[in-house]
């Protein structure tokens, strides 16, 4: 420690008010975590009484060396402090008109406490300094433990992070204490305590603060606290409470045994599922014990309530029991056993193995498989409205593209430079217009309209991996088709088949099983839903007002009947499997527990049978070796359900099959539809994209439905100002730091805020930066301009901002944090300005979901990313387009500079509209890049050295920490890399 204190200018703290008028002051105190601008004392002279804690110093005398704000320091060693009470000394000083003071303390003999070289910044009034912590209370005040009524108050600072706490209170009928109240004593980690003598009063009003202007006054209502022991935590007052700091008794209670264990065999695989066990704390895992077969007893730990056991012996009986285990290691009794017998081994496709590399390295190309390229016309299907939609006239069936076509054109995608392909859902769909995949019916079956001999889904995965490309499968957990989910529950629908509707629905056809591909009906006119309709009401019908007209008309002008379509309020869907309401408030709790649309039967995702069904289904695709999941409609399932059930099940399965590294790099990214241009979606934290990147901060009820309500209420009450923050995306100056993913939920997000603002690259950039501190790690965000749903600003048309604007957007996306993603065809501005979707009543050729294959006819080969080895026919013309050339070079540059893939970023010390620096450090890799998009920029405080531009090859030697770059122009950019390779690729229409 230095022998003399530094004299560092410090910003003064705001002075506190006198005791008068405190009730009026408190009514204006804001929520916890906010600072209140307290009124200064009217008197022109102010004083500070400073108490200093000496027990840990063992000084024989103590001096206060200080300077009023904007005033001069006292002469060293300062003024001697007087004894105040045990372990405390004090000094009252006149500050004149100053609102605070700078202070240090010493023993008069050269030993100093100057707050680690920063001095102490103190205000006015009563101040305590104890072991480096500043508070505002009188530590020597006698609060009394006399014969009057007493209230012992425990206050939790576990979520606020306060390092001290004061209680400001008034006994009922009495006066308030002087601001900030009395200092509370530390009781145990996260808890502060104070026992108050309140005389004859039977209760008191109270507010809490950290002594530095941050208050918790119960949303301006103050807290009412009775006599006895009370705890206050997260705005919840518990009277007659037990001491929260008492040593907690060890958990010796075991969970209940799991129930309803079932086992079902398919070929040589068995799926085991069970009802969740209960525990006085929480169940953390299950132990599944298998007996049977030549390997004897096998025990496997599982994080969910479903287990898929594969690779078993043929025609062998296996018995399974399940135990539940809690965090203390208490284990339940074994469940009743469930037995299943395997059959013969099915011909197994080649085993897929995920590539398992950091997903940030892989730009993503997003395709609607059924609309991309037709490799096999025999699986094409037009659907129930093929003619009425106008698709027939265009010879354009909605199911047209397929896996064979995608396999054939993987080299086209590789030539663009993309190393990951996001495909729409692959499960068997059932709806009026289901080519897009989001109306799942049989989640365990791949839709045969996508597969061909020699081009199964497994073949696609394997082919992509052979080319070093990943497959991200779009998955739906929130809903099924309107006809339910095969294998879980499907409603029996007996609608009215009159002359109007006979073209659309056939009579019930016994023995017919819907597979999406087979045309088999009695009339020969329709194949689509022919097993569901009748002309007479059957016995046992559960739908109210069957067969009566609703009073409405269809788009075609036909009479609509009650029970014609399944709906949540019809009585057709049991609560155990489906929710039973329509959404009323898209930012309310019901948006997570009600139907979005009549075509989308909303799963009761808090139900164990539903969870088991979905986990088991998606285990199948994990086992095939997909590299990640894009989660559809993620916002419509409670975060606590994701965090407790579905996300652990995904990562557990990947770990079991492929190991921990593959699980760490299995990429899960969610669609959280927040269609507003602010950081928090209309102030609702539960409906904001970044919210889903975080773990839960507290435990909830074991029942998932109850927990969902508890979690929604808890987080909404905390509000936007009390959500977690992260520095994972940001550099420390010029230094990369190891990110902290300890609170990561497992779900990354589509960057909805950038997407909504991509009408202009500058807007997208500014809005993206503004949200990054509330995302667990924004370097994993998926960034796109438009998609199969919306263009920027919730536009219903494909982006049509012009080629130059597209180039500028791409230049930003490929160099800024996040994973650049492109919707199929945008590389040639395909269908720009066209309505993205107009439902089943118009030709697809007129929409943003038009068939792209005509642009891909011919041949193309690619051995490297971002470069075609050869191309002929129309695809060669497509590859010659200006945005294609731009994309290819952007991908070449990004692939060569690790900082652009995985780096943290900063704008500190940088002038320029879209200018930033990025760095990534790992092992022997240290990549540092300076980027400016469109405009000029100046970088200060950067490391000295030689920087080479990846676009032009220009070399700049920095000796004074400063580098300036001229504006490259719209669509262009500059990427100066410290010790970089120089120019990457050849000049094109924009990068030059």
PDB file of N, CA, C and O in Angstrom, residues 772-839:
ATOM      1  N   UNK A 772     -27.415  -7.338 -27.283  1.00  0.00           N
ATOM      2  CA  UNK A 772     -26.437  -8.408 -27.088  1.00  0.00           C
ATOM      3  C   UNK A 772     -26.066  -8.660 -25.636  1.00  0.00           C
ATOM      4  O   UNK A 772     -25.682  -9.775 -25.276  1.00  0.00           O
ATOM      5  N   UNK A 773     -26.191  -7.650 -24.768  1.00  0.00           N
ATOM      6  CA  UNK A 773     -25.823  -7.882 -23.372  1.00  0.00           C
ATOM      7  C   UNK A 773     -26.861  -8.717 -22.633  1.00  0.00           C
ATOM      8  O   UNK A 773     -26.598  -9.214 -21.539  1.00  0.00           O
ATOM      9  N   UNK A 774     -28.053  -8.896 -23.217  1.00  0.00           N
ATOM     10  CA  UNK A 774     -29.088  -9.693 -22.541  1.00  0.00           C
ATOM     11  C   UNK A 774     -29.203 -11.100 -23.113  1.00  0.00           C
ATOM     12  O   UNK A 774     -30.032 -11.885 -22.664  1.00  0.00           O
ATOM     13  N   UNK A 775     -28.372 -11.422 -24.115  1.00  0.00           N
ATOM     14  CA  UNK A 775     -28.313 -12.775 -24.666  1.00  0.00           C
ATOM     15  C   UNK A 775     -27.152 -13.506 -24.001  1.00  0.00           C
ATOM     16  O   UNK A 775     -26.101 -12.905 -23.756  1.00  0.00           O
ATOM     17  N   UNK A 776     -27.309 -14.789 -23.708  1.00  0.00           N
ATOM     18  CA  UNK A 776     -26.208 -15.499 -23.041  1.00  0.00           C
ATOM     19  C   UNK A 776     -24.929 -15.426 -23.860  1.00  0.00           C
ATOM     20  O   UNK A 776     -23.861 -15.170 -23.324  1.00  0.00           O
ATOM     21  N   UNK A 777     -25.021 -15.647 -25.169  1.00  0.00           N
ATOM     22  CA  UNK A 777     -23.849 -15.486 -26.035  1.00  0.00           C
ATOM     23  C   UNK A 777     -24.337 -15.199 -27.450  1.00  0.00           C
ATOM     24  O   UNK A 777     -24.698 -16.107 -28.199  1.00  0.00           O
ATOM     25  N   UNK A 778     -24.336 -13.909 -27.812  1.00  0.00           N
ATOM     26  CA  UNK A 778     -24.881 -13.487 -29.100  1.00  0.00           C
ATOM     27  C   UNK A 778     -24.020 -13.909 -30.277  1.00  0.00           C
ATOM     28  O   UNK A 778     -24.458 -13.801 -31.429  1.00  0.00           O
ATOM     29  N   UNK A 779     -22.811 -14.414 -30.033  1.00  0.00           N
ATOM     30  CA  UNK A 779     -22.004 -14.887 -31.163  1.00  0.00           C
ATOM     31  C   UNK A 779     -22.617 -16.138 -31.786  1.00  0.00           C
ATOM     32  O   UNK A 779     -22.211 -16.549 -32.873  1.00  0.00           O
ATOM     33  N   UNK A 780     -23.597 -16.748 -31.109  1.00  0.00           N
ATOM     34  CA  UNK A 780     -24.286 -17.925 -31.634  1.00  0.00           C
ATOM     35  C   UNK A 780     -25.640 -17.576 -32.268  1.00  0.00           C
ATOM     36  O   UNK A 780     -26.366 -18.477 -32.683  1.00  0.00           O
ATOM     37  N   UNK A 781     -25.997 -16.295 -32.333  1.00  0.00           N
ATOM     38  CA  UNK A 781     -27.287 -15.916 -32.926  1.00  0.00           C
ATOM     39  C   UNK A 781     -27.336 -16.273 -34.406  1.00  0.00           C
ATOM     40  O   UNK A 781     -26.347 -16.092 -35.134  1.00  0.00           O
ATOM     41  N   UNK A 782     -28.492 -16.739 -34.870  1.00  0.00           N
ATOM     42  CA  UNK A 782     -28.728 -16.915 -36.301  1.00  0.00           C
ATOM     43  C   UNK A 782     -29.235 -15.583 -36.857  1.00  0.00           C
ATOM     44  O   UNK A 782     -30.202 -15.014 -36.345  1.00  0.00           O
ATOM     45  N   UNK A 783     -28.582 -15.104 -37.893  1.00  0.00           N
ATOM     46  CA  UNK A 783     -28.891 -13.780 -38.444  1.00  0.00           C
ATOM     47  C   UNK A 783     -29.363 -13.931 -39.882  1.00  0.00           C
ATOM     48  O   UNK A 783     -28.642 -14.494 -40.717  1.00  0.00           O
ATOM     49  N   UNK A 784     -30.588 -13.470 -40.166  1.00  0.00           N
ATOM     50  CA  UNK A 784     -31.062 -13.476 -41.554  1.00  0.00           C
ATOM     51  C   UNK A 784     -31.905 -12.250 -41.864  1.00  0.00           C
ATOM     52  O   UNK A 784     -32.411 -11.577 -40.964  1.00  0.00           O
ATOM     53  N   UNK A 785     -32.053 -11.975 -43.160  1.00  0.00           N
ATOM     54  CA  UNK A 785     -32.820 -10.821 -43.621  1.00  0.00           C
ATOM     55  C   UNK A 785     -34.291 -11.179 -43.748  1.00  0.00           C
ATOM     56  O   UNK A 785     -35.166 -10.487 -43.250  1.00  0.00           O
ATOM     57  N   UNK A 786     -34.593 -12.266 -44.467  1.00  0.00           N
ATOM     58  CA  UNK A 786     -35.981 -12.699 -44.590  1.00  0.00           C
ATOM     59  C   UNK A 786     -36.043 -14.220 -44.569  1.00  0.00           C
ATOM     60  O   UNK A 786     -35.007 -14.901 -44.532  1.00  0.00           O
ATOM     61  N   UNK A 787     -37.262 -14.748 -44.557  1.00  0.00           N
ATOM     62  CA  UNK A 787     -37.433 -16.184 -44.389  1.00  0.00           C
ATOM     63  C   UNK A 787     -38.731 -16.623 -45.061  1.00  0.00           C
ATOM     64  O   UNK A 787     -39.366 -15.849 -45.782  1.00  0.00           O
ATOM     65  N   UNK A 788     -39.148 -17.853 -44.759  1.00  0.00           N
ATOM     66  CA  UNK A 788     -40.390 -18.405 -45.290  1.00  0.00           C
ATOM     67  C   UNK A 788     -41.620 -17.788 -44.633  1.00  0.00           C
ATOM     68  O   UNK A 788     -42.752 -18.066 -45.059  1.00  0.00           O
ATOM     69  N   UNK A 789     -41.422 -16.963 -43.591  1.00  0.00           N
ATOM     70  CA  UNK A 789     -42.534 -16.344 -42.881  1.00  0.00           C
ATOM     71  C   UNK A 789     -42.633 -14.841 -43.126  1.00  0.00           C
ATOM     72  O   UNK A 789     -43.712 -14.330 -43.425  1.00  0.00           O
ATOM     73  N   UNK A 790     -41.509 -14.134 -42.949  1.00  0.00           N
ATOM     74  CA  UNK A 790     -41.554 -12.680 -42.989  1.00  0.00           C
ATOM     75  C   UNK A 790     -40.306 -12.099 -43.631  1.00  0.00           C
ATOM     76  O   UNK A 790     -39.243 -12.696 -43.621  1.00  0.00           O
ATOM     77  N   UNK A 791     -40.490 -10.871 -44.143  1.00  0.00           N
ATOM     78  CA  UNK A 791     -39.372 -10.018 -44.477  1.00  0.00           C
ATOM     79  C   UNK A 791     -39.157  -9.043 -43.330  1.00  0.00           C
ATOM     80  O   UNK A 791     -39.845  -9.106 -42.303  1.00  0.00           O
ATOM     81  N   UNK A 792     -38.191  -8.117 -43.456  1.00  0.00           N
ATOM     82  CA  UNK A 792     -37.948  -7.151 -42.380  1.00  0.00           C
ATOM     83  C   UNK A 792     -39.203  -6.367 -42.013  1.00  0.00           C
ATOM     84  O   UNK A 792     -40.093  -6.159 -42.848  1.00  0.00           O
ATOM     85  N   UNK A 793     -39.262  -5.941 -40.750  1.00  0.00           N
ATOM     86  CA  UNK A 793     -40.393  -5.177 -40.232  1.00  0.00           C
ATOM     87  C   UNK A 793     -41.725  -5.904 -40.413  1.00  0.00           C
ATOM     88  O   UNK A 793     -42.755  -5.305 -40.682  1.00  0.00           O
ATOM     89  N   UNK A 794     -41.663  -7.233 -40.301  1.00  0.00           N
ATOM     90  CA  UNK A 794     -42.835  -8.110 -40.397  1.00  0.00           C
ATOM     91  C   UNK A 794     -43.526  -7.972 -41.748  1.00  0.00           C
ATOM     92  O   UNK A 794     -44.733  -8.162 -41.883  1.00  0.00           O
ATOM     93  N   UNK A 795     -42.738  -7.657 -42.755  1.00  0.00           N
ATOM     94  CA  UNK A 795     -43.290  -7.579 -44.104  1.00  0.00           C
ATOM     95  C   UNK A 795     -43.749  -8.956 -44.566  1.00  0.00           C
ATOM     96  O   UNK A 795     -43.124  -9.966 -44.272  1.00  0.00           O
ATOM     97  N   UNK A 796     -44.842  -8.998 -45.320  1.00  0.00           N
ATOM     98  CA  UNK A 796     -45.362 -10.264 -45.833  1.00  0.00           C
ATOM     99  C   UNK A 796     -44.776 -10.601 -47.197  1.00  0.00           C
ATOM    100  O   UNK A 796     -45.199 -11.565 -47.829  1.00  0.00           O
ATOM    101  N   UNK A 797     -43.798  -9.811 -47.655  1.00  0.00           N
ATOM    102  CA  UNK A 797     -43.196 -10.052 -48.966  1.00  0.00           C
ATOM    103  C   UNK A 797     -41.709 -10.336 -48.820  1.00  0.00           C
ATOM    104  O   UNK A 797     -41.067  -9.919 -47.849  1.00  0.00           O
ATOM    105  N   UNK A 798     -41.149 -11.022 -49.818  1.00  0.00           N
ATOM    106  CA  UNK A 798     -39.708 -11.266 -49.819  1.00  0.00           C
ATOM    107  C   UNK A 798     -38.966  -9.951 -50.032  1.00  0.00           C
ATOM    108  O   UNK A 798     -39.444  -9.051 -50.728  1.00  0.00           O
ATOM    109  N   UNK A 799     -37.794  -9.867 -49.458  1.00  0.00           N
ATOM    110  CA  UNK A 799     -37.035  -8.619 -49.439  1.00  0.00           C
ATOM    111  C   UNK A 799     -36.802  -8.086 -50.846  1.00  0.00           C
ATOM    112  O   UNK A 799     -36.380  -8.813 -51.751  1.00  0.00           O
ATOM    113  N   UNK A 800     -37.061  -6.787 -51.021  1.00  0.00           N
ATOM    114  CA  UNK A 800     -36.914  -6.169 -52.345  1.00  0.00           C
ATOM    115  C   UNK A 800     -36.224  -4.814 -52.231  1.00  0.00           C
ATOM    116  O   UNK A 800     -36.564  -3.867 -52.936  1.00  0.00           O
ATOM    117  N   UNK A 801     -35.225  -4.752 -51.339  1.00  0.00           N
ATOM    118  CA  UNK A 801     -34.537  -3.484 -51.129  1.00  0.00           C
ATOM    119  C   UNK A 801     -33.525  -3.128 -52.197  1.00  0.00           C
ATOM    120  O   UNK A 801     -32.944  -2.048 -52.161  1.00  0.00           O
ATOM    121  N   UNK A 802     -33.286  -4.041 -53.139  1.00  0.00           N
ATOM    122  CA  UNK A 802     -32.332  -3.780 -54.206  1.00  0.00           C
ATOM    123  C   UNK A 802     -31.039  -4.552 -54.026  1.00  0.00           C
ATOM    124  O   UNK A 802     -30.686  -4.954 -52.918  1.00  0.00           O
ATOM    125  N   UNK A 803     -30.335  -4.731 -55.141  1.00  0.00           N
ATOM    126  CA  UNK A 803     -29.122  -5.549 -55.125  1.00  0.00           C
ATOM    127  C   UNK A 803     -28.033  -4.929 -54.261  1.00  0.00           C
ATOM    128  O   UNK A 803     -27.347  -5.627 -53.501  1.00  0.00           O
ATOM    129  N   UNK A 804     -27.865  -3.605 -54.348  1.00  0.00           N
ATOM    130  CA  UNK A 804     -26.843  -2.949 -53.530  1.00  0.00           C
ATOM    131  C   UNK A 804     -27.138  -3.117 -52.041  1.00  0.00           C
ATOM    132  O   UNK A 804     -26.232  -3.366 -51.234  1.00  0.00           O
ATOM    133  N   UNK A 805     -28.416  -2.968 -51.665  1.00  0.00           N
ATOM    134  CA  UNK A 805     -28.792  -3.120 -50.257  1.00  0.00           C
ATOM    135  C   UNK A 805     -28.582  -4.564 -49.804  1.00  0.00           C
ATOM    136  O   UNK A 805     -28.142  -4.810 -48.678  1.00  0.00           O
ATOM    137  N   UNK A 806     -28.902  -5.527 -50.691  1.00  0.00           N
ATOM    138  CA  UNK A 806     -28.649  -6.930 -50.353  1.00  0.00           C
ATOM    139  C   UNK A 806     -27.154  -7.147 -50.108  1.00  0.00           C
ATOM    140  O   UNK A 806     -26.744  -7.804 -49.150  1.00  0.00           O
ATOM    141  N   UNK A 807     -26.330  -6.584 -50.965  1.00  0.00           N
ATOM    142  CA  UNK A 807     -24.880  -6.761 -50.816  1.00  0.00           C
ATOM    143  C   UNK A 807     -24.391  -6.160 -49.503  1.00  0.00           C
ATOM    144  O   UNK A 807     -23.540  -6.736 -48.817  1.00  0.00           O
ATOM    145  N   UNK A 808     -24.938  -4.994 -49.141  1.00  0.00           N
ATOM    146  CA  UNK A 808     -24.545  -4.361 -47.882  1.00  0.00           C
ATOM    147  C   UNK A 808     -24.992  -5.213 -46.691  1.00  0.00           C
ATOM    148  O   UNK A 808     -24.231  -5.419 -45.735  1.00  0.00           O
ATOM    149  N   UNK A 809     -26.232  -5.708 -46.752  1.00  0.00           N
ATOM    150  CA  UNK A 809     -26.712  -6.581 -45.684  1.00  0.00           C
ATOM    151  C   UNK A 809     -25.810  -7.805 -45.519  1.00  0.00           C
ATOM    152  O   UNK A 809     -25.458  -8.209 -44.407  1.00  0.00           O
ATOM    153  N   UNK A 810     -25.449  -8.399 -46.638  1.00  0.00           N
ATOM    154  CA  UNK A 810     -24.589  -9.588 -46.584  1.00  0.00           C
ATOM    155  C   UNK A 810     -23.211  -9.253 -46.028  1.00  0.00           C
ATOM    156  O   UNK A 810     -22.647 -10.020 -45.228  1.00  0.00           O
ATOM    157  N   UNK A 811     -22.646  -8.135 -46.434  1.00  0.00           N
ATOM    158  CA  UNK A 811     -21.333  -7.744 -45.919  1.00  0.00           C
ATOM    159  C   UNK A 811     -21.363  -7.609 -44.398  1.00  0.00           C
ATOM    160  O   UNK A 811     -20.411  -7.995 -43.709  1.00  0.00           O
ATOM    161  N   UNK A 812     -22.454  -7.061 -43.861  1.00  0.00           N
ATOM    162  CA  UNK A 812     -22.596  -6.964 -42.407  1.00  0.00           C
ATOM    163  C   UNK A 812     -22.774  -8.343 -41.783  1.00  0.00           C
ATOM    164  O   UNK A 812     -22.079  -8.703 -40.821  1.00  0.00           O
ATOM    165  N   UNK A 813     -23.682  -9.147 -42.333  1.00  0.00           N
ATOM    166  CA  UNK A 813     -23.977 -10.461 -41.749  1.00  0.00           C
ATOM    167  C   UNK A 813     -22.753 -11.368 -41.717  1.00  0.00           C
ATOM    168  O   UNK A 813     -22.578 -12.145 -40.775  1.00  0.00           O
ATOM    169  N   UNK A 814     -21.922 -11.304 -42.720  1.00  0.00           N
ATOM    170  CA  UNK A 814     -20.787 -12.224 -42.815  1.00  0.00           C
ATOM    171  C   UNK A 814     -19.571 -11.780 -41.997  1.00  0.00           C
ATOM    172  O   UNK A 814     -18.611 -12.515 -41.884  1.00  0.00           O
ATOM    173  N   UNK A 815     -19.621 -10.579 -41.402  1.00  0.00           N
ATOM    174  CA  UNK A 815     -18.475 -10.112 -40.610  1.00  0.00           C
ATOM    175  C   UNK A 815     -18.846  -9.780 -39.170  1.00  0.00           C
ATOM    176  O   UNK A 815     -17.990  -9.824 -38.294  1.00  0.00           O
ATOM    177  N   UNK A 816     -20.123  -9.463 -38.907  1.00  0.00           N
ATOM    178  CA  UNK A 816     -20.568  -9.141 -37.553  1.00  0.00           C
ATOM    179  C   UNK A 816     -20.792 -10.438 -36.776  1.00  0.00           C
ATOM    180  O   UNK A 816     -20.799 -11.530 -37.351  1.00  0.00           O
ATOM    181  N   UNK A 817     -20.989 -10.345 -35.481  1.00  0.00           N
ATOM    182  CA  UNK A 817     -21.193 -11.527 -34.651  1.00  0.00           C
ATOM    183  C   UNK A 817     -22.468 -12.264 -35.096  1.00  0.00           C
ATOM    184  O   UNK A 817     -23.427 -11.678 -35.572  1.00  0.00           O
ATOM    185  N   UNK A 818     -22.480 -13.565 -34.870  1.00  0.00           N
ATOM    186  CA  UNK A 818     -23.622 -14.386 -35.253  1.00  0.00           C
ATOM    187  C   UNK A 818     -23.318 -15.244 -36.465  1.00  0.00           C
ATOM    188  O   UNK A 818     -22.236 -15.171 -37.061  1.00  0.00           O
ATOM    189  N   UNK A 819     -24.298 -16.078 -36.829  1.00  0.00           N
ATOM    190  CA  UNK A 819     -24.134 -17.032 -37.917  1.00  0.00           C
ATOM    191  C   UNK A 819     -24.987 -16.583 -39.101  1.00  0.00           C
ATOM    192  O   UNK A 819     -26.219 -16.604 -39.026  1.00  0.00           O
ATOM    193  N   UNK A 820     -24.368 -16.168 -40.204  1.00  0.00           N
ATOM    194  CA  UNK A 820     -25.142 -15.672 -41.347  1.00  0.00           C
ATOM    195  C   UNK A 820     -25.977 -16.786 -41.970  1.00  0.00           C
ATOM    196  O   UNK A 820     -25.493 -17.910 -42.154  1.00  0.00           O
ATOM    197  N   UNK A 821     -27.206 -16.464 -42.302  1.00  0.00           N
ATOM    198  CA  UNK A 821     -28.155 -17.447 -42.819  1.00  0.00           C
ATOM    199  C   UNK A 821     -28.908 -16.843 -43.991  1.00  0.00           C
ATOM    200  O   UNK A 821     -29.344 -15.687 -43.927  1.00  0.00           O
ATOM    201  N   UNK A 822     -29.069 -17.630 -45.063  1.00  0.00           N
ATOM    202  CA  UNK A 822     -29.715 -17.123 -46.271  1.00  0.00           C
ATOM    203  C   UNK A 822     -30.858 -18.041 -46.673  1.00  0.00           C
ATOM    204  O   UNK A 822     -30.703 -19.260 -46.744  1.00  0.00           O
ATOM    205  N   UNK A 823     -32.018 -17.454 -46.919  1.00  0.00           N
ATOM    206  CA  UNK A 823     -33.193 -18.175 -47.390  1.00  0.00           C
ATOM    207  C   UNK A 823     -33.025 -18.480 -48.876  1.00  0.00           C
ATOM    208  O   UNK A 823     -32.603 -17.618 -49.649  1.00  0.00           O
ATOM    209  N   UNK A 824     -33.368 -19.705 -49.271  1.00  0.00           N
ATOM    210  CA  UNK A 824     -33.065 -20.176 -50.620  1.00  0.00           C
ATOM    211  C   UNK A 824     -33.504 -19.173 -51.691  1.00  0.00           C
ATOM    212  O   UNK A 824     -34.583 -18.606 -51.628  1.00  0.00           O
ATOM    213  N   UNK A 825     -32.644 -18.952 -52.658  1.00  0.00           N
ATOM    214  CA  UNK A 825     -32.935 -18.079 -53.783  1.00  0.00           C
ATOM    215  C   UNK A 825     -32.572 -16.632 -53.595  1.00  0.00           C
ATOM    216  O   UNK A 825     -32.514 -15.878 -54.567  1.00  0.00           O
ATOM    217  N   UNK A 826     -32.327 -16.206 -52.345  1.00  0.00           N
ATOM    218  CA  UNK A 826     -31.989 -14.797 -52.129  1.00  0.00           C
ATOM    219  C   UNK A 826     -30.688 -14.414 -52.807  1.00  0.00           C
ATOM    220  O   UNK A 826     -30.444 -13.229 -53.056  1.00  0.00           O
ATOM    221  N   UNK A 827     -29.872 -15.423 -53.128  1.00  0.00           N
ATOM    222  CA  UNK A 827     -28.609 -15.135 -53.825  1.00  0.00           C
ATOM    223  C   UNK A 827     -28.825 -14.583 -55.224  1.00  0.00           C
ATOM    224  O   UNK A 827     -27.906 -14.030 -55.841  1.00  0.00           O
ATOM    225  N   UNK A 828     -30.057 -14.715 -55.765  1.00  0.00           N
ATOM    226  CA  UNK A 828     -30.383 -14.092 -57.055  1.00  0.00           C
ATOM    227  C   UNK A 828     -31.625 -13.220 -56.918  1.00  0.00           C
ATOM    228  O   UNK A 828     -32.284 -12.915 -57.912  1.00  0.00           O
ATOM    229  N   UNK A 829     -31.959 -12.820 -55.672  1.00  0.00           N
ATOM    230  CA  UNK A 829     -33.157 -12.024 -55.381  1.00  0.00           C
ATOM    231  C   UNK A 829     -34.419 -12.710 -55.924  1.00  0.00           C
ATOM    232  O   UNK A 829     -35.318 -12.071 -56.461  1.00  0.00           O
ATOM    233  N   UNK A 830     -34.485 -13.999 -55.727  1.00  0.00           N
ATOM    234  CA  UNK A 830     -35.587 -14.827 -56.198  1.00  0.00           C
ATOM    235  C   UNK A 830     -36.917 -14.361 -55.590  1.00  0.00           C
ATOM    236  O   UNK A 830     -37.030 -14.210 -54.385  1.00  0.00           O
ATOM    237  N   UNK A 831     -37.891 -14.115 -56.459  1.00  0.00           N
ATOM    238  CA  UNK A 831     -39.251 -13.742 -56.047  1.00  0.00           C
ATOM    239  C   UNK A 831     -39.279 -12.476 -55.192  1.00  0.00           C
ATOM    240  O   UNK A 831     -40.168 -12.291 -54.356  1.00  0.00           O
ATOM    241  N   UNK A 832     -38.350 -11.560 -55.410  1.00  0.00           N
ATOM    242  CA  UNK A 832     -38.319 -10.338 -54.610  1.00  0.00           C
ATOM    243  C   UNK A 832     -39.629  -9.571 -54.748  1.00  0.00           C
ATOM    244  O   UNK A 832     -40.205  -9.475 -55.836  1.00  0.00           O
ATOM    245  N   UNK A 833     -40.113  -9.071 -53.619  1.00  0.00           N
ATOM    246  CA  UNK A 833     -41.358  -8.311 -53.603  1.00  0.00           C
ATOM    247  C   UNK A 833     -42.613  -9.143 -53.677  1.00  0.00           C
ATOM    248  O   UNK A 833     -43.714  -8.608 -53.544  1.00  0.00           O
ATOM    249  N   UNK A 834     -42.489 -10.461 -53.866  1.00  0.00           N
ATOM    250  CA  UNK A 834     -43.672 -11.313 -53.953  1.00  0.00           C
ATOM    251  C   UNK A 834     -44.155 -11.662 -52.551  1.00  0.00           C
ATOM    252  O   UNK A 834     -43.371 -11.805 -51.619  1.00  0.00           O
ATOM    253  N   UNK A 835     -45.470 -11.837 -52.438  1.00  0.00           N
ATOM    254  CA  UNK A 835     -46.042 -12.255 -51.176  1.00  0.00           C
ATOM    255  C   UNK A 835     -45.453 -13.602 -50.778  1.00  0.00           C
ATOM    256  O   UNK A 835     -45.451 -14.542 -51.571  1.00  0.00           O
ATOM    257  N   UNK A 836     -44.959 -13.704 -49.551  1.00  0.00           N
ATOM    258  CA  UNK A 836     -44.261 -14.923 -49.143  1.00  0.00           C
ATOM    259  C   UNK A 836     -45.197 -16.116 -49.137  1.00  0.00           C
ATOM    260  O   UNK A 836     -44.847 -17.199 -49.605  1.00  0.00           O
ATOM    261  N   UNK A 837     -46.404 -15.923 -48.650  1.00  0.00           N
ATOM    262  CA  UNK A 837     -47.353 -17.027 -48.567  1.00  0.00           C
ATOM    263  C   UNK A 837     -48.765 -16.463 -48.656  1.00  0.00           C
ATOM    264  O   UNK A 837     -49.064 -15.452 -48.018  1.00  0.00           O
ATOM    265  N   UNK A 838     -49.606 -17.108 -49.433  1.00  0.00           N
ATOM    266  CA  UNK A 838     -51.006 -16.664 -49.509  1.00  0.00           C
ATOM    267  C   UNK A 838     -51.963 -17.823 -49.259  1.00  0.00           C
ATOM    268  O   UNK A 838     -53.116 -17.791 -49.673  1.00  0.00           O
ATOM    269  N   UNK A 839     -51.467 -18.875 -48.577  1.00  0.00           N
ATOM    270  CA  UNK A 839     -52.335 -19.976 -48.223  1.00  0.00           C
ATOM    271  C   UNK A 839     -52.597 -20.916 -49.389  1.00  0.00           C
ATOM    272  O   UNK A 839     -51.936 -20.857 -50.424  1.00  0.00           O
TER     273      UNK A 839
END
